[in-house]
Short mmCIF file of C-alpha atoms in Angstrom, two decimals:
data_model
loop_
_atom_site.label_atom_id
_atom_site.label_comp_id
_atom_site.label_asym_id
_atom_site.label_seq_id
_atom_site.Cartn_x
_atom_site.Cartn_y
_atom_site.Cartn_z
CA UNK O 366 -3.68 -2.46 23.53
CA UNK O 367 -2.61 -5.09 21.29
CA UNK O 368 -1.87 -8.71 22.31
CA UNK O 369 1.77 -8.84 22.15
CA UNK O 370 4.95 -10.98 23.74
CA UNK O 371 7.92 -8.75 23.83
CA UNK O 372 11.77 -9.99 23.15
CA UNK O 373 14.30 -7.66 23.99
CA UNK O 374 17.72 -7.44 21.75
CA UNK O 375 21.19 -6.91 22.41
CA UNK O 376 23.01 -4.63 20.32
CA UNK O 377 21.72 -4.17 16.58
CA UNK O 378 18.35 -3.78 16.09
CA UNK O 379 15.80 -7.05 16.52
CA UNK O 380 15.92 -7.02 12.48
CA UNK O 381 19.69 -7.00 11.75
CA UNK O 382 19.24 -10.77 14.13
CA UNK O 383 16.63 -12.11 12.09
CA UNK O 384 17.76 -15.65 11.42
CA UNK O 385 18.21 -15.64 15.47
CA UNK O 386 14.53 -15.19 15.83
CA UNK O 387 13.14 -17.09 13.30
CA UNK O 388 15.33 -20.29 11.54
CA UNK O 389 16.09 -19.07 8.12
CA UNK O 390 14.68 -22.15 6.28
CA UNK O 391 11.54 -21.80 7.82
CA UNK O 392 11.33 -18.05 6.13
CA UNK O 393 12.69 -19.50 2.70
CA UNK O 394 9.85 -21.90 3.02
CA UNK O 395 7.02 -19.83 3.59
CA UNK O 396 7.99 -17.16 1.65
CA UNK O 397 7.77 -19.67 -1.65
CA UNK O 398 4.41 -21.27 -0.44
CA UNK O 399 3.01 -17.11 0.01
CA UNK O 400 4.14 -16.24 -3.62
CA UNK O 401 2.41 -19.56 -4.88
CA UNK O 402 -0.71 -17.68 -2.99
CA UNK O 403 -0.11 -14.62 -3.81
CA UNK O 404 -0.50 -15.17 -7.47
CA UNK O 405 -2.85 -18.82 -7.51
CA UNK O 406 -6.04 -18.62 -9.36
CA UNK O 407 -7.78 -21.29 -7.33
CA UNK O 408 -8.45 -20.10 -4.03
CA UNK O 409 -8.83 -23.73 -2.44
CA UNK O 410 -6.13 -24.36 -3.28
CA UNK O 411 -4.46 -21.18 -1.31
CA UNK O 412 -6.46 -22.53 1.64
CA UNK O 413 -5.18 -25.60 1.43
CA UNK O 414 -1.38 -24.37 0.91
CA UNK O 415 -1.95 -21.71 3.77
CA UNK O 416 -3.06 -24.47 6.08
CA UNK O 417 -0.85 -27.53 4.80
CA UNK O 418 2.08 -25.18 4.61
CA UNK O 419 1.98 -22.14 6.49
CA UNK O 420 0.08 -23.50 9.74
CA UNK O 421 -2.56 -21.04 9.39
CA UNK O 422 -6.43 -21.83 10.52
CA UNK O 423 -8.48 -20.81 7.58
CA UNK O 424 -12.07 -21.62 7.78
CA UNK O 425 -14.54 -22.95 5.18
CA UNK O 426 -15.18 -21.09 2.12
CA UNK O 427 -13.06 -17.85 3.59
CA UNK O 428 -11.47 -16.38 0.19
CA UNK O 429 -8.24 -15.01 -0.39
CA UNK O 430 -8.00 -12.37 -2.88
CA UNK O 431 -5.17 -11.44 -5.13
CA UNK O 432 -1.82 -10.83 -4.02
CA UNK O 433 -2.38 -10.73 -0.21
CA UNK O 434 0.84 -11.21 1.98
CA UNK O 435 0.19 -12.98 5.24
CA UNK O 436 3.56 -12.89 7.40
CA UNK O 437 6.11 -14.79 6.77
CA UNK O 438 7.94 -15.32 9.56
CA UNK O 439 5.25 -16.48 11.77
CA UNK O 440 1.80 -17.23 10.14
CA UNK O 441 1.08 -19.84 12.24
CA UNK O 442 -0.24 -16.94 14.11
CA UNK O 443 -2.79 -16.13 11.64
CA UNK O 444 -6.69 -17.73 12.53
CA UNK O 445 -8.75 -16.33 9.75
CA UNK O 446 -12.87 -18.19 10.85
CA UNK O 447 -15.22 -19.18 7.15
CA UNK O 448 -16.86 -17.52 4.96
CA UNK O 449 -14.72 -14.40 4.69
CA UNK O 450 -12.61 -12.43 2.14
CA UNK O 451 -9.34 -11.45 2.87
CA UNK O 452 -9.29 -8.77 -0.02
CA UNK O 453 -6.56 -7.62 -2.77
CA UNK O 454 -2.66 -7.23 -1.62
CA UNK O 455 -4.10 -7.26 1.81
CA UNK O 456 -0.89 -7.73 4.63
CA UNK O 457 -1.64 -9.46 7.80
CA UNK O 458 1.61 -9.07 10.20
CA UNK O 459 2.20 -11.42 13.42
CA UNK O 460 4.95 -9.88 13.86
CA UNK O 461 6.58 -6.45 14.37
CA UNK O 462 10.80 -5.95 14.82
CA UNK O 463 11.62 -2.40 16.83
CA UNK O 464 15.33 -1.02 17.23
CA UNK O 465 15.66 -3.07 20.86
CA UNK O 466 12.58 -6.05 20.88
CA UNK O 467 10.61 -7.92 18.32
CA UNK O 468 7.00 -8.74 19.25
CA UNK O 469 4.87 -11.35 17.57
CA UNK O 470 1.03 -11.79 18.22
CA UNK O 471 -1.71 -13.78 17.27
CA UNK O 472 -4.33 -12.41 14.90
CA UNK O 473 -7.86 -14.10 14.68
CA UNK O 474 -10.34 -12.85 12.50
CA UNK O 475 -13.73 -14.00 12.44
CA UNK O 476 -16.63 -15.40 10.36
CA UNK O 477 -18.04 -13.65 7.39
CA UNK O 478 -15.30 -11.05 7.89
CA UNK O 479 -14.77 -8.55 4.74
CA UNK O 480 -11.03 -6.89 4.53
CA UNK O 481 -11.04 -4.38 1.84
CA UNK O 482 -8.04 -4.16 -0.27
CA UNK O 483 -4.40 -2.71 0.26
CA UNK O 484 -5.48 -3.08 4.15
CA UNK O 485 -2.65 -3.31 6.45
CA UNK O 486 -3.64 -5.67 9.63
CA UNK O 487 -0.80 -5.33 12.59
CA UNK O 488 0.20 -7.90 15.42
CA UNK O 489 -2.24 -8.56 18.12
CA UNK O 490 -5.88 -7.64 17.00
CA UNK O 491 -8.97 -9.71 16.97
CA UNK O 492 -11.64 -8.82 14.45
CA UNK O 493 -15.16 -9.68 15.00
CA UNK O 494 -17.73 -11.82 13.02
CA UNK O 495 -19.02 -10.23 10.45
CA UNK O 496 -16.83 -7.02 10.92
CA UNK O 497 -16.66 -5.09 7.10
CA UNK O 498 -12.94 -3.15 6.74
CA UNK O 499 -12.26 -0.46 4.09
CA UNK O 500 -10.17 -0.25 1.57
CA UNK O 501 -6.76 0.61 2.96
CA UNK O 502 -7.26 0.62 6.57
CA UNK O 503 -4.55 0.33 8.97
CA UNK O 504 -5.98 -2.14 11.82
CA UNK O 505 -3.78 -1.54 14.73
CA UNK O 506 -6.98 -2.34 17.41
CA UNK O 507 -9.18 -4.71 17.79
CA UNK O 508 -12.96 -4.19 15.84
CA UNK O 509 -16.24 -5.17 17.04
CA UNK O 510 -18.02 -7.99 15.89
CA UNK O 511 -20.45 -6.20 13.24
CA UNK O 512 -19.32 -2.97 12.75
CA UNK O 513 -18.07 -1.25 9.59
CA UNK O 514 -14.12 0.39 10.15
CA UNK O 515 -12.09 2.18 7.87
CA UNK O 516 -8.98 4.89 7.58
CA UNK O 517 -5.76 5.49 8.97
CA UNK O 518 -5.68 5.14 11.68
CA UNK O 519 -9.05 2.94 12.08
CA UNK O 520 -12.24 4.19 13.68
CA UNK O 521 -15.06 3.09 13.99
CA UNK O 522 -17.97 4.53 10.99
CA UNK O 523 -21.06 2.72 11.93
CA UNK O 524 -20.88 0.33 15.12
CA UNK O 525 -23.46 -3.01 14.65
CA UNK O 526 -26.22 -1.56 15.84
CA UNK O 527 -25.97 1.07 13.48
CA UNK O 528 -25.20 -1.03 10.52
CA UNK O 529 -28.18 -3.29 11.38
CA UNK O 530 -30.53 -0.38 11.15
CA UNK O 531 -29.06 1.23 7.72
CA UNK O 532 -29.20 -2.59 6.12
CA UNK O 533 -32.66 -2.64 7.58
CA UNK O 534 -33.77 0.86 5.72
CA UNK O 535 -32.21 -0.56 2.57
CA UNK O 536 -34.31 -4.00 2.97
CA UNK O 537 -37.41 -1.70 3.27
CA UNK O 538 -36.28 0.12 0.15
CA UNK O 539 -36.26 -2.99 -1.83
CA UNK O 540 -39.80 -4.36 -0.76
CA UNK E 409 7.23 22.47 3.29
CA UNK E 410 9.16 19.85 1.96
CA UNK E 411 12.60 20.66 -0.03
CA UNK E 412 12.52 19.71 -3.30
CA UNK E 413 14.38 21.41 -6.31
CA UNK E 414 11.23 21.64 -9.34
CA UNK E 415 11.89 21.62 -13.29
CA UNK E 416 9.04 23.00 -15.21
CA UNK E 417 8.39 20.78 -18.50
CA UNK E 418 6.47 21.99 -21.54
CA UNK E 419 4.02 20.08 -23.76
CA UNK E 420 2.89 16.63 -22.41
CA UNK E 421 3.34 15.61 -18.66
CA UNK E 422 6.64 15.38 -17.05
CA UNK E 423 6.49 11.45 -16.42
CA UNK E 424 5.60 11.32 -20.26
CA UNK E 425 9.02 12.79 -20.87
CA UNK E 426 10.69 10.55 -18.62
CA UNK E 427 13.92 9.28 -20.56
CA UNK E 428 14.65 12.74 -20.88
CA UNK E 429 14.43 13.55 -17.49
CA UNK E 430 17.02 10.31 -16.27
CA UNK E 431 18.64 7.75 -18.93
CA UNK E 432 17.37 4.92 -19.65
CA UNK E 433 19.35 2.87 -18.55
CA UNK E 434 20.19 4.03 -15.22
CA UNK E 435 16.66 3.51 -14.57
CA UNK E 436 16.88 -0.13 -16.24
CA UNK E 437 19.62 -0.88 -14.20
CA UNK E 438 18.45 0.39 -10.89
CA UNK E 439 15.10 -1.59 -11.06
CA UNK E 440 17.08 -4.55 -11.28
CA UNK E 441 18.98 -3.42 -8.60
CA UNK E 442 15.77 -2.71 -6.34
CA UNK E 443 14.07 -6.17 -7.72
CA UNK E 444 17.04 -7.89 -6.68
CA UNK E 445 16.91 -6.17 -3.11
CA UNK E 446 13.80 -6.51 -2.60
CA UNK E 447 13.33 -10.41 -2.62
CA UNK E 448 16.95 -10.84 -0.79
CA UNK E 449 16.78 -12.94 2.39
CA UNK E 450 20.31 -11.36 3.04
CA UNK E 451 20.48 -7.82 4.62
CA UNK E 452 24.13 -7.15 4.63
CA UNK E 453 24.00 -7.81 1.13
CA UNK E 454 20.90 -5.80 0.37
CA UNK E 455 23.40 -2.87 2.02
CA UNK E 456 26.26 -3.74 -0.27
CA UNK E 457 24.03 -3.35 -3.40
CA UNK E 458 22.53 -0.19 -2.12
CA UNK E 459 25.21 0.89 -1.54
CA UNK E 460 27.37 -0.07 -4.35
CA UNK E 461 24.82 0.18 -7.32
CA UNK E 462 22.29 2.72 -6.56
CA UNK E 463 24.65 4.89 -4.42
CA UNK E 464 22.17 5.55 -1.43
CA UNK E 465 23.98 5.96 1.64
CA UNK E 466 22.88 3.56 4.01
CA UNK E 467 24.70 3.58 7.35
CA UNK E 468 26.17 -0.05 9.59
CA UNK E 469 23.79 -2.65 10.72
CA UNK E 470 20.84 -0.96 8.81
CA UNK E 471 17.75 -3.36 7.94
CA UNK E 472 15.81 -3.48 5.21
CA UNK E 473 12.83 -5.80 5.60
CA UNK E 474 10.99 -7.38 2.52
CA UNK E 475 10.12 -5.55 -0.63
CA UNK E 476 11.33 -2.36 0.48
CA UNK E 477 11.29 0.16 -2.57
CA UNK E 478 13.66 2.56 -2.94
CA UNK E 479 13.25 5.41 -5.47
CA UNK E 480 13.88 3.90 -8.86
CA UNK E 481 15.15 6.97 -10.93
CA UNK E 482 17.03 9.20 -7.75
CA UNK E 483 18.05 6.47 -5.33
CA UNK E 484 21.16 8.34 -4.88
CA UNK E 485 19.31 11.40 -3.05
CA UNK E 486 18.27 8.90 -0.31
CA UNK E 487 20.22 8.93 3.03
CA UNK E 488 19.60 6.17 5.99
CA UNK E 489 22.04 6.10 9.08
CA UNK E 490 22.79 3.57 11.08
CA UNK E 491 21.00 0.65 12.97
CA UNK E 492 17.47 1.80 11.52
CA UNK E 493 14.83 -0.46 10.13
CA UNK E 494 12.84 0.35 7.24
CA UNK E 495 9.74 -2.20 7.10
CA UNK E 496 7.93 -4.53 4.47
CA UNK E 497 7.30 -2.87 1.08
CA UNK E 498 7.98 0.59 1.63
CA UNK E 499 8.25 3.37 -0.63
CA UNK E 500 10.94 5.65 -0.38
CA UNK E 501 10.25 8.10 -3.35
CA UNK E 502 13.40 10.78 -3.88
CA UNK E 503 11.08 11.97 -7.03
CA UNK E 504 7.02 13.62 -7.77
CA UNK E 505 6.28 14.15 -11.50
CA UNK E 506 3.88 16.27 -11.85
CA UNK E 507 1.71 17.61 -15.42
CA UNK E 508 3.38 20.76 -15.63
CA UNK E 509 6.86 19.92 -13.71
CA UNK E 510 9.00 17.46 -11.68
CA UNK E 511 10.66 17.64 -8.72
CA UNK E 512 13.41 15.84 -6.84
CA UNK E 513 14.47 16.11 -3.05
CA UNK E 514 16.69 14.37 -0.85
CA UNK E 515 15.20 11.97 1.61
CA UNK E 516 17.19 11.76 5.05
CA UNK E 517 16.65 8.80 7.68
CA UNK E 518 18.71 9.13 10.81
CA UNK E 519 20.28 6.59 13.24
CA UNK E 520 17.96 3.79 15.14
CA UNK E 521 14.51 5.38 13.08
CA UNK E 522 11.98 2.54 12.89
CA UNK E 523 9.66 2.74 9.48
CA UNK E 524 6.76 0.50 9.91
CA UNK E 525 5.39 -1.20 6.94
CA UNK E 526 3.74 -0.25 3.63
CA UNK E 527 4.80 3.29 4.77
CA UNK E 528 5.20 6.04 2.20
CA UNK E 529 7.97 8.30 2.82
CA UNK E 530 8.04 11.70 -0.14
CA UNK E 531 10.77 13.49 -1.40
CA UNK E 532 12.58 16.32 0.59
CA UNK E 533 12.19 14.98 4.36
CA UNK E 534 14.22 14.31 6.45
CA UNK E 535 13.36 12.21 9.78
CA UNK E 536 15.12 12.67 13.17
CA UNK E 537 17.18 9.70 15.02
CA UNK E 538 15.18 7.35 17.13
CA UNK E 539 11.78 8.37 15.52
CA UNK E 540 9.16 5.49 15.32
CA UNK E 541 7.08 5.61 12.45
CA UNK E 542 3.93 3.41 12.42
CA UNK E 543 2.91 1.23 9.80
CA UNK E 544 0.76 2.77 6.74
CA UNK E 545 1.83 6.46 7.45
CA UNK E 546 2.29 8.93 4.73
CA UNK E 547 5.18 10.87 5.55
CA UNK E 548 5.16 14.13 3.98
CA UNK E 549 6.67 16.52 6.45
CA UNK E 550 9.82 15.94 8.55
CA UNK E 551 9.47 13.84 11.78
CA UNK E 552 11.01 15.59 14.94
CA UNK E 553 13.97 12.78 16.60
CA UNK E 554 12.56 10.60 19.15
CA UNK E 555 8.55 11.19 18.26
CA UNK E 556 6.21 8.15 17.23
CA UNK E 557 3.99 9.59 14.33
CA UNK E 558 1.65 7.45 12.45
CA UNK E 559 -1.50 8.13 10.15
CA UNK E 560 -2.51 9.39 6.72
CA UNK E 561 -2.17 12.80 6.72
CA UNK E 562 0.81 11.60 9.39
CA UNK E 563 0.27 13.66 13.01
CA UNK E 564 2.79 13.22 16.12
CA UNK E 565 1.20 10.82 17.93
CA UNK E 566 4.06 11.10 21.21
CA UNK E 567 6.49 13.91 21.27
CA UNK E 568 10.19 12.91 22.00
CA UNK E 569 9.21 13.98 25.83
CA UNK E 570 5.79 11.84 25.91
CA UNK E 571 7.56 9.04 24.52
CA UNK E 572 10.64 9.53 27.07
CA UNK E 573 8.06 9.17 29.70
CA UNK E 574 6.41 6.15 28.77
CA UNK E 575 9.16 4.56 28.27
CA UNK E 576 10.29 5.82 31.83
CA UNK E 577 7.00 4.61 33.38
CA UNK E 578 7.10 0.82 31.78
CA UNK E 579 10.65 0.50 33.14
CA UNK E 580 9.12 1.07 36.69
CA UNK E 581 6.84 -1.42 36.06
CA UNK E 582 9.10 -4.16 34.68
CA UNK E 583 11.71 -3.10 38.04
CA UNK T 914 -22.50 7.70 -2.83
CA UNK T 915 -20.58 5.95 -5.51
CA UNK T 916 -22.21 4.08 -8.89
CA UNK T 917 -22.30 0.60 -8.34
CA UNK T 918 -24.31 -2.18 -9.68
CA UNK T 919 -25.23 -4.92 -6.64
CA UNK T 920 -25.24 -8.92 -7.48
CA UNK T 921 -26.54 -10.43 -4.45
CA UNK T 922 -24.90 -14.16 -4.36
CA UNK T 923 -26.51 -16.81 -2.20
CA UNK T 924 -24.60 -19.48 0.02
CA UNK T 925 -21.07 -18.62 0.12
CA UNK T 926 -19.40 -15.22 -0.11
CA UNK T 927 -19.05 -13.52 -3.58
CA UNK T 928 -15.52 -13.57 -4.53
CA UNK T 929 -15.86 -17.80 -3.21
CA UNK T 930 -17.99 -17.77 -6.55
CA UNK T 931 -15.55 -15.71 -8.71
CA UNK T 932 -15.66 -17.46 -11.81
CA UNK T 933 -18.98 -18.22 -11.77
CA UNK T 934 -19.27 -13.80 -11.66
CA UNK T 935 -16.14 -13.37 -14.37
CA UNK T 936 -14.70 -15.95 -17.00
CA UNK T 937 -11.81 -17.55 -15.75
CA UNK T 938 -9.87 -16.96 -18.96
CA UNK T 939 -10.79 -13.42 -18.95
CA UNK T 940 -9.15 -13.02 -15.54
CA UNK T 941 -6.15 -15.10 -16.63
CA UNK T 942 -6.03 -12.60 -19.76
CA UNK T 943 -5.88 -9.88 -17.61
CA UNK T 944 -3.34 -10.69 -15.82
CA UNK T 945 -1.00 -11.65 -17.44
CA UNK T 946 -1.23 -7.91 -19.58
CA UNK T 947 -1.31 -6.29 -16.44
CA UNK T 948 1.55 -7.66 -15.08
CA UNK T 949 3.39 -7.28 -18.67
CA UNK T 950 2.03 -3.54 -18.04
CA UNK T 951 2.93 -3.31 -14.49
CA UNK T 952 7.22 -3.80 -14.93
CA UNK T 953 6.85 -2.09 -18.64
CA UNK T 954 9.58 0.58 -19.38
CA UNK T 955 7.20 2.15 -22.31
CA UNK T 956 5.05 4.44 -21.39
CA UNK T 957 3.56 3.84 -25.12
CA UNK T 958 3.78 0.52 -24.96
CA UNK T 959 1.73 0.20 -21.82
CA UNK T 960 -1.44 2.65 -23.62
CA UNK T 961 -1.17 0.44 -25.94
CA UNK T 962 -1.42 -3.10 -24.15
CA UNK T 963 -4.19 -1.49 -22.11
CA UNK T 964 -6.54 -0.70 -24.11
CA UNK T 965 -5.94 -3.51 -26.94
CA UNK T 966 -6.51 -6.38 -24.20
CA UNK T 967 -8.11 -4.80 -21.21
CA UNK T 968 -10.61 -2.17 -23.27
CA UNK T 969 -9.93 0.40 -21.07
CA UNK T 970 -10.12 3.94 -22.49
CA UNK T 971 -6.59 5.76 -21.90
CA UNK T 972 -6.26 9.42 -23.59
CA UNK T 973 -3.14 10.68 -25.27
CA UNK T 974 0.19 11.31 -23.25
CA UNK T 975 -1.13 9.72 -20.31
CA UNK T 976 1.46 7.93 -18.50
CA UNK T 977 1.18 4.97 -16.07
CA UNK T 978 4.03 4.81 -13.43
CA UNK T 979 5.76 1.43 -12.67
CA UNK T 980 3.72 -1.31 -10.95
CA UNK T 981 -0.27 0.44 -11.33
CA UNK T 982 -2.38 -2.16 -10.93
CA UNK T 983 -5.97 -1.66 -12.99
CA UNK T 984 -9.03 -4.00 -12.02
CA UNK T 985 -7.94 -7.77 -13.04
CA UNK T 986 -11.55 -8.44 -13.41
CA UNK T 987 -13.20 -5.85 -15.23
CA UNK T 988 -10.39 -2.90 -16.03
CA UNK T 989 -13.07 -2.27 -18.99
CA UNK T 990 -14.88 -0.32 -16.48
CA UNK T 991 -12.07 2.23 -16.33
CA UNK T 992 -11.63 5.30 -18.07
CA UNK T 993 -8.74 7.72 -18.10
CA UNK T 994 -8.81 11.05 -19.87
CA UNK T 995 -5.72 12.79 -21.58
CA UNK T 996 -2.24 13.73 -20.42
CA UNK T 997 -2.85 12.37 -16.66
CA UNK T 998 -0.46 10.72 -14.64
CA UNK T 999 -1.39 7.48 -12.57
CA UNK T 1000 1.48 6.66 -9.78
CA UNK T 1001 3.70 3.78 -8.53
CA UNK T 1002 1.14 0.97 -7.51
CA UNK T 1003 -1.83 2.87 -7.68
CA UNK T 1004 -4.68 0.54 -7.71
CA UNK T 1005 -7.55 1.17 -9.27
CA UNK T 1006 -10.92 -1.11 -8.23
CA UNK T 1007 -13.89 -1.13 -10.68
CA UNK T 1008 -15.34 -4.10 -8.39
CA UNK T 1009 -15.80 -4.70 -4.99
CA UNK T 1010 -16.80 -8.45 -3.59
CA UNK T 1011 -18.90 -8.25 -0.09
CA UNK T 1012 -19.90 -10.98 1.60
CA UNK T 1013 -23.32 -11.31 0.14
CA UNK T 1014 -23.25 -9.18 -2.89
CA UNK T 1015 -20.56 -8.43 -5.62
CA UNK T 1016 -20.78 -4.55 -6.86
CA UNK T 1017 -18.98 -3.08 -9.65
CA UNK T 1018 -18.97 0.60 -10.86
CA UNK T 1019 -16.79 2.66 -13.39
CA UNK T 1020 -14.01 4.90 -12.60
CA UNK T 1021 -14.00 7.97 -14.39
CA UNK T 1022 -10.39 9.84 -14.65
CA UNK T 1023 -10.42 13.51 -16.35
CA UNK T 1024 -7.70 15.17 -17.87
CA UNK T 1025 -4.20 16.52 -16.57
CA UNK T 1026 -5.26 14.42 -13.47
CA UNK T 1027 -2.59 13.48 -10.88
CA UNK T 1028 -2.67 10.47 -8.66
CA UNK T 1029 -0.19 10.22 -6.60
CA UNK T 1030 1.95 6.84 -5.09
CA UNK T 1031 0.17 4.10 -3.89
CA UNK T 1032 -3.17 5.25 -4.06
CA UNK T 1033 -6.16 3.01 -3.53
CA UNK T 1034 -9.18 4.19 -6.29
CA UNK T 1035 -12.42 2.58 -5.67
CA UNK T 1036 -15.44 1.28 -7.73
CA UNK T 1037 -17.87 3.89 -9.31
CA UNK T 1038 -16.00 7.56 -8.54
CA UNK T 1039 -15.42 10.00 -10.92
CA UNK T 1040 -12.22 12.14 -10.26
CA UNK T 1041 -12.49 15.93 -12.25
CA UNK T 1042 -9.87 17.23 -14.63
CA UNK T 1043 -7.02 18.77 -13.38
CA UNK T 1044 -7.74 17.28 -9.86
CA UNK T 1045 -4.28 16.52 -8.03
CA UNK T 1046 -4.49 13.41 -5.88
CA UNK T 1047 -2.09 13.10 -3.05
CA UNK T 1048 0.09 9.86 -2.19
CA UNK T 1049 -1.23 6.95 -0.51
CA UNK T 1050 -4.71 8.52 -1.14
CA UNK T 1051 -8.03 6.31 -0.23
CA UNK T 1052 -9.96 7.89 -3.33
CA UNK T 1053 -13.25 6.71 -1.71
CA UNK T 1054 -15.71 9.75 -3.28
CA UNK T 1055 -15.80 12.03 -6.41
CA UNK T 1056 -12.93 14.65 -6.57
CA UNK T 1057 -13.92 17.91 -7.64
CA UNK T 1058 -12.29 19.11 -10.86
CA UNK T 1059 -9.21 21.00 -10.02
CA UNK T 1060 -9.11 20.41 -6.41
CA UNK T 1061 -5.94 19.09 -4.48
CA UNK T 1062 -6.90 15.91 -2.35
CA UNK T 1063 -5.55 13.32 0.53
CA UNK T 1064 -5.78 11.75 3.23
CA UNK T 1065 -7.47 8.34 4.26
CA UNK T 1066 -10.22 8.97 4.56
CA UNK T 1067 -9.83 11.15 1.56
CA UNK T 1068 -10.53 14.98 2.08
CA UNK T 1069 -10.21 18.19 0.30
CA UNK T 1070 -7.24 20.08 1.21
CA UNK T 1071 -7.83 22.51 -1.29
CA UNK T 1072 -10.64 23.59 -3.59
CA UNK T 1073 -10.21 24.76 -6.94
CA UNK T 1074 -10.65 27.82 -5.95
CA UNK T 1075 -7.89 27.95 -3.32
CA UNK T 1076 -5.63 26.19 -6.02
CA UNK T 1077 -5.94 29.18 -8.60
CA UNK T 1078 -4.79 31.52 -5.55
CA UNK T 1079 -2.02 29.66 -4.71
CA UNK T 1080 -0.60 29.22 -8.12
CA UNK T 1081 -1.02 32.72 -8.93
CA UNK T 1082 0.85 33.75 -5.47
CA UNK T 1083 3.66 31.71 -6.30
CA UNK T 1084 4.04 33.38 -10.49
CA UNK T 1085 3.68 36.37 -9.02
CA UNK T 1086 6.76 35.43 -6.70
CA UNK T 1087 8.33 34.05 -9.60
CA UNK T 1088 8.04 37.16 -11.73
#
């Protein structure tokens, strides 16, 4: 189960009320400062715009590649640890709006973390230090520290223990 | 099977033929149309130019969330009712151009559906009222009203009945 | 297994070090023809900007749809054979950056190959001619020439055998 607070709406749906939920200048805001990310060059300077700007905790050395969309209504929500890439037109959601509530929910993701591109990563979830995501995965649950996730939905294709003995094989290889 | 009409083309692929296939500049205008959409922080005005310049039918209190992108060539064959929500950046294609042919098919959204995120919604289906589509699916067959689907291939996750009873169940709890 | 080449990079992750593993000008390059490619109405046009500035090889008559989105680092790496058809916002990765190694691999595309909508293609797979590629597609392993694909993971739905069947059920339906 994901980590979510729940806010029920009256009437329309929790989307129609947006600028209820979430002051309208503080979307206009972060929604400039994510398409100066989005398309940056430098990535310290993303981390620093994403953590001046956006409120996010981005860790050391933690790389944001190309075009990735973290929310922008509530990315102060977003706790990304160092050393890990957040890869190509990846989107990272704090938030989801139903017909009759709106949730939001932290997401923390660990050290050394690798999120494969197009990924979609949804309200709630922790990932794990040095946790490897395909390409395109939908991450609605948490992952284990270590183990290597991918489709849609998620599951789990090698757990840690697993991974540690395949990069162990390989090592052998190489000697 | 979804319900699309199909013209065969001769010589290179359809999409190569593409100007013959829709004018140029309805497809010229509609981008801008869809660009201008797409970025809006206004939703009753993203209706209005929906409604007004690429003739989809979108029903009251509808909401489009960020970068939605309708069909740029057939937007007209797509159909939303009312008080639905159709989530960050996704596709609704009304359109598949294939080598040998091209097809087109109406896409029909019902009243209160929810459409998560980065979805992908093809030509010809139509999806009941209430349905709950999670983020990331591939919809490529019609959705039964009042299921939650989700995936890629998409699969019924809860029925209209198993979703009736959960939501039965967490009233209890909350009474 | 797909055809990579591994970089191992020491200290921080890989993509940390980007332009110490890809000129920062060539990058810059890139982009800025693949975003003139990306929103281009001219199928020609396009061919032509891709393989002038990025070097990739593009056949005759084969037509990118709006937004595709080749490698940004090394699109030379990519291949595409003759009258194919590459879909809205496919992207198509001839590099991968892990957390301790950078791998990059070429993508081989036959001819009269389909890929459908937002399709993720990754580093080092070769995809057979005639091969139709369903939406939203993780294209994580070779494709089989003529065979219909999908899913995420990717699987076959139908082989190239099954293919020949169906089409000659439906002509014969048609006749």
């Amino acid at each position: 189960m994901r980590r979510t607070d729940r806010f029920p709406v009256k009437g329309a749906n929790s989307l129609w009320h947006i600028y209820q939920t979430v002051p309208f200048f503080k979307v206009m805001k972060n929604f400039v400062v994510i398409q100066l990310g989005r398309y940056s060059p430098s990535l310290p300077f993303k981390n620093w715009l994403y953590r001046t700007f956006l409120n996010m905790k981005v860790g050391d050395q933690t790389s944001f590649a190309l075009m990735v969309m973290p929310d922008v209504m509530f990315p102060e929500r977003i706790s990304i640890g160092k050393n890990s890439i957040i890869g190509y037109n990846t989107t990272i959601l704090a938030h989801e709006y139903l017909i009759d509530e709106y949730r939001i929910g932290d997401v923390v993701i660990g050290d050394r973390v690798l999120i494969g591109a197009n990924s979609t990563i949804l309200p709630g979830v922790h990932i794990g230090n040095d946790a490897i995501v395909s390409a395109a995965t939908l991450v609605h649950q948490d992952i284990p520290a270590g183990s290597f996730v991918g489709g849609n939905p998620m599951k789990i294709i090698y757990t840690a223990e697993e991974m540690l003995k395949r990069n162990n094989i390989q090592l052998e290889k190489t000697l």
